[in-house]
CSV table of C-alpha atoms in Angstrom, one decimal:
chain,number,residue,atom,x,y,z
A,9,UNK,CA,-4.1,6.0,-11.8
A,10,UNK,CA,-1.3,8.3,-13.3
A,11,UNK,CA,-0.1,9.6,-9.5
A,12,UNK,CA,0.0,6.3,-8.6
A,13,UNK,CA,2.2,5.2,-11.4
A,14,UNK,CA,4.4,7.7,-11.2
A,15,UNK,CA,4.3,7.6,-7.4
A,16,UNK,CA,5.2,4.0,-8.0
A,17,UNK,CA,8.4,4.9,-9.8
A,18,UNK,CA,9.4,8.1,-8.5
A,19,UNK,CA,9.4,6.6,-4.8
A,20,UNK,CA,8.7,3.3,-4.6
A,21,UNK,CA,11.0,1.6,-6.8
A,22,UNK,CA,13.9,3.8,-5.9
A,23,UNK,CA,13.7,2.9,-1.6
A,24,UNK,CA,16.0,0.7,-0.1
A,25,UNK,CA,13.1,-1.5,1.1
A,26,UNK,CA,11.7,-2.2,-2.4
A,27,UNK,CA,12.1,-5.7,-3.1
A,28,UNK,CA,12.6,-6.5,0.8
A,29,UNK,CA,10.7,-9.6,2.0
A,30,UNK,CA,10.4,-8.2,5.4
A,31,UNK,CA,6.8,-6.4,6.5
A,32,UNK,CA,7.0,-2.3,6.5
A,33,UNK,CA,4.9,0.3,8.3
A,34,UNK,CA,6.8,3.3,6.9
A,35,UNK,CA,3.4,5.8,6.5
A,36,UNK,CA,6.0,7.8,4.0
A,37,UNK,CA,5.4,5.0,1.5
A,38,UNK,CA,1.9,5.6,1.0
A,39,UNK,CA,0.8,7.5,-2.2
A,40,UNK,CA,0.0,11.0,0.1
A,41,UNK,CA,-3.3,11.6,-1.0
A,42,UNK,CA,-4.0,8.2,0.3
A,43,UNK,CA,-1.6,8.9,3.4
A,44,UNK,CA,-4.1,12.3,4.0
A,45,UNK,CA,-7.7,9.9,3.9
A,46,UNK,CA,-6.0,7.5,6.5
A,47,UNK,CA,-5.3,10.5,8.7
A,48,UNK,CA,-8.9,11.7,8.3
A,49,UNK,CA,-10.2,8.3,9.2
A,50,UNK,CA,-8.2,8.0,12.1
A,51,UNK,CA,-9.4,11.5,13.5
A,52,UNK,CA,-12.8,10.5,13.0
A,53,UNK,CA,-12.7,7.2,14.8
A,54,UNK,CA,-10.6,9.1,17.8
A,55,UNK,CA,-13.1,11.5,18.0
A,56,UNK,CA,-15.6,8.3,19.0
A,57,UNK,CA,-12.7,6.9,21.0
A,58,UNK,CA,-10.2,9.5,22.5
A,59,UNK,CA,-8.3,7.5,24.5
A,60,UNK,CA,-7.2,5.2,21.4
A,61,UNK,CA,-6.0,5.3,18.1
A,62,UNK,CA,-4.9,3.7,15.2
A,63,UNK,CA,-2.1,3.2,12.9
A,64,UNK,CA,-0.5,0.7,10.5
A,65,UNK,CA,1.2,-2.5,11.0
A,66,UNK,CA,2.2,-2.8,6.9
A,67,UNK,CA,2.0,-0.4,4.5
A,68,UNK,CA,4.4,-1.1,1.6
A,69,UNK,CA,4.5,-4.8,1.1
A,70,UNK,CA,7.4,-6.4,-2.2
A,71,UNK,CA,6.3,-9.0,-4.3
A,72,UNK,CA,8.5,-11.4,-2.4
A,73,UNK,CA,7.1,-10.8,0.6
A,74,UNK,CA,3.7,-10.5,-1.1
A,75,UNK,CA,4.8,-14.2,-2.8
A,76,UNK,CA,5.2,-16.0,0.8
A,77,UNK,CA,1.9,-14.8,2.5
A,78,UNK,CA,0.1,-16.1,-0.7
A,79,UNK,CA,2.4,-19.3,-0.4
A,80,UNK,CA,1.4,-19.1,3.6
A,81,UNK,CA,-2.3,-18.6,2.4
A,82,UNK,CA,-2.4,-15.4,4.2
A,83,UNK,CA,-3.0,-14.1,0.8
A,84,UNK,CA,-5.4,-14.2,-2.2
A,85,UNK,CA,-2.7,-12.3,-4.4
A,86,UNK,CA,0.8,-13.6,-5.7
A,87,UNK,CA,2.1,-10.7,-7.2
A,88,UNK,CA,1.3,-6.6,-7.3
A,89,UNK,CA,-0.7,-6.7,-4.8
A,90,UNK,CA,-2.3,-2.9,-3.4
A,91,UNK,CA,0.2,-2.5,-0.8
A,92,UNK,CA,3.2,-3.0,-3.3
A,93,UNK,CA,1.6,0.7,-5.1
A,94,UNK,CA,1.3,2.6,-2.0
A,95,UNK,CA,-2.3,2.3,-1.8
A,96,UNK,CA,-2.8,-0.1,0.8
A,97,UNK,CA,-2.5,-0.7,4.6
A,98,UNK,CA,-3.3,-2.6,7.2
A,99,UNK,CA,-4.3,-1.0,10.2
A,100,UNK,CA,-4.2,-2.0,13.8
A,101,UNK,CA,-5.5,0.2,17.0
A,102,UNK,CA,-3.4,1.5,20.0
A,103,UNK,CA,-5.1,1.0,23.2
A,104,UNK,CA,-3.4,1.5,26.5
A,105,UNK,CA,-0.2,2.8,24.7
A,106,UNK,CA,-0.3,-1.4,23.2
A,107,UNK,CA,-0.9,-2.6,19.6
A,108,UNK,CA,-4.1,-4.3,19.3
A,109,UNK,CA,-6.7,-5.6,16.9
A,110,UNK,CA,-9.3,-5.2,19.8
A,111,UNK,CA,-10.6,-1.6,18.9
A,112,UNK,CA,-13.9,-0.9,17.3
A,113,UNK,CA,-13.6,-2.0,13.7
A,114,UNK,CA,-16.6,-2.5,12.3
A,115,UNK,CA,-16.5,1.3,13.3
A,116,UNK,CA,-13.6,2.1,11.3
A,117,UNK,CA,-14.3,-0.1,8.6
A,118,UNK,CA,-17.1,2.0,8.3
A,119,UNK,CA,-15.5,5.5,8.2
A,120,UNK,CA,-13.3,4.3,5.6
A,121,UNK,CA,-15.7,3.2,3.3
A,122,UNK,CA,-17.5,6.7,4.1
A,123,UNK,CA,-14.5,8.8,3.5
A,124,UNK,CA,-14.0,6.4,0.0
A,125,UNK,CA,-12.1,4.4,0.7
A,126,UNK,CA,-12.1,0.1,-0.5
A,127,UNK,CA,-12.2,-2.4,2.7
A,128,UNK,CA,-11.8,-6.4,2.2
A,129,UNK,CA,-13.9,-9.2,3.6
A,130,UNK,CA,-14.3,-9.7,7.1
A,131,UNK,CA,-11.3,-12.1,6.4
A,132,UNK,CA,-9.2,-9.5,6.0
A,133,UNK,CA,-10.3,-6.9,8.4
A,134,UNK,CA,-8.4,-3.8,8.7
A,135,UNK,CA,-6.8,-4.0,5.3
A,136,UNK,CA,-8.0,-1.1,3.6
A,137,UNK,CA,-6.9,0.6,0.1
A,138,UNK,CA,-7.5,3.3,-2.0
A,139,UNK,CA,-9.1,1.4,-5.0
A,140,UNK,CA,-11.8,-0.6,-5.5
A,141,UNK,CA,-11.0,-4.3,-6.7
A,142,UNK,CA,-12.3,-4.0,-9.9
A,143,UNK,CA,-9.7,-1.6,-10.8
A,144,UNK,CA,-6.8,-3.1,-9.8
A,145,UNK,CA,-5.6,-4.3,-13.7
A,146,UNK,CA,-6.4,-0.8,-14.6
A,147,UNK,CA,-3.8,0.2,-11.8
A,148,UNK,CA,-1.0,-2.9,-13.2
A,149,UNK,CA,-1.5,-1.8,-16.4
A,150,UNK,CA,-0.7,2.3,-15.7
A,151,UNK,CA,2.2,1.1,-14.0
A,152,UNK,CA,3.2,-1.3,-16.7
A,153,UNK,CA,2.8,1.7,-19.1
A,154,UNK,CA,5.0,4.1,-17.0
A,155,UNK,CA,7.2,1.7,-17.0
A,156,UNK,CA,7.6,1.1,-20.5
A,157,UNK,CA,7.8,4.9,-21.1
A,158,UNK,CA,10.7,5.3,-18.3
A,159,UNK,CA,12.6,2.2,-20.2
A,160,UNK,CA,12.1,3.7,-23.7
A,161,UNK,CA,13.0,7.6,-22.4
A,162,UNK,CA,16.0,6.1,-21.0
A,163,UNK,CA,17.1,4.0,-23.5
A,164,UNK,CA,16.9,0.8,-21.5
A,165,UNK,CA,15.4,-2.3,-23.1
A,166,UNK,CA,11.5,-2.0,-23.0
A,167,UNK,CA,10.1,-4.8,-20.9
A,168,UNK,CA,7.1,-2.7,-18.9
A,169,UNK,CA,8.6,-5.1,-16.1
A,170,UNK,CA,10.7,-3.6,-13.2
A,171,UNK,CA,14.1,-5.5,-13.5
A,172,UNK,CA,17.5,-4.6,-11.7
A,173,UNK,CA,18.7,-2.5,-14.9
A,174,UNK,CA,15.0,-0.6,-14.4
A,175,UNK,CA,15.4,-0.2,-10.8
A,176,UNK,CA,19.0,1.2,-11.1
A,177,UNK,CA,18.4,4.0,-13.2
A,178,UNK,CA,15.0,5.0,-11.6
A,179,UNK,CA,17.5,5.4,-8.8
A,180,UNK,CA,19.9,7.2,-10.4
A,181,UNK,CA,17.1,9.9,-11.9
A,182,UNK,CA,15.2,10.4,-8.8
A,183,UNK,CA,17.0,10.3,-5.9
């Protein structure tokens, strides 16, 4: 959970997207040791399927964005969601040089969760994350406390929540 914390802050929080209620399929903004499991996964399944492959259609999602699909019911979360961490994506296949969701994926589904990784319900698919559900408030709670230690180490008020005065210096320290 610490790497994804501090992934959290040392990269996500500081990008120009963070906060953006627009979808984002920048692979960069996946924690990389996720990032390297995808890229596994997606050699396996081409080796099944050479003439196709897959990629992501979202990878970092904000909390506003997050906010309408869950207002949309697209979404079972309102807030800090997995994609939001880095730790999540939703994949879609390449057939034909097109983006489709007509590949094999009960096949891929099935390599993730064999190379470790956590899938949803059929309902959602493709979606697939590094941790499993239970862990989640583990995860919000790391980041909460990293958080809290950047705002204290700084000497910015100690909220554990990731405000404009938070975002501002995490900018100013790591990029």
């Amino acid at each position: 959970m610490e790497d994804i914390a501090q992934f959290f802050l040392e990269k996500l929080m500081i990008d120009e997207r963070y906060g953006i209620a627009k979808p984002v399929d920048d692979q960069t903004l996946l924690l990389p040791r996720f990032l390297n499991t995808l890229e596994v996964c997606v050699d396996i399944y081409k080796q099944k399927y050479p003439n196709q492959s897959v990629t992501f259609a979202e990878t970092y999602r904000s909390n506003s964005l997050q906010y309408k699909y869950f207002q949309q019911g697209a979404s079972k979360i309102k807030a800090d969601g997995m994609h939001h961490y880095g730790i999540a994506a939703d994949s879609i296949f390449i057939i034909n040089g097109k983006r489709t969701y007509k590949g094999d994926v009960m096949l891929l589904r099935k390599i993730y969760v064999d190379n470790g990784l956590t899938i949803l319900g059929m309902w959602d698919a493709l979606h697939v994350q590094l941790i499993p559900v239970g862990q989640q408030m583990q995860l919000r709670n790391a980041v909460s406390s990293k958080i809290k230690a950047f705002q204290n180490q700084q000497g910015i008020p100690v909220t554990g929540l990731v405000d404009d005065i938070t975002v501002a210096k995490a900018r100013s320290v790591f990029s």
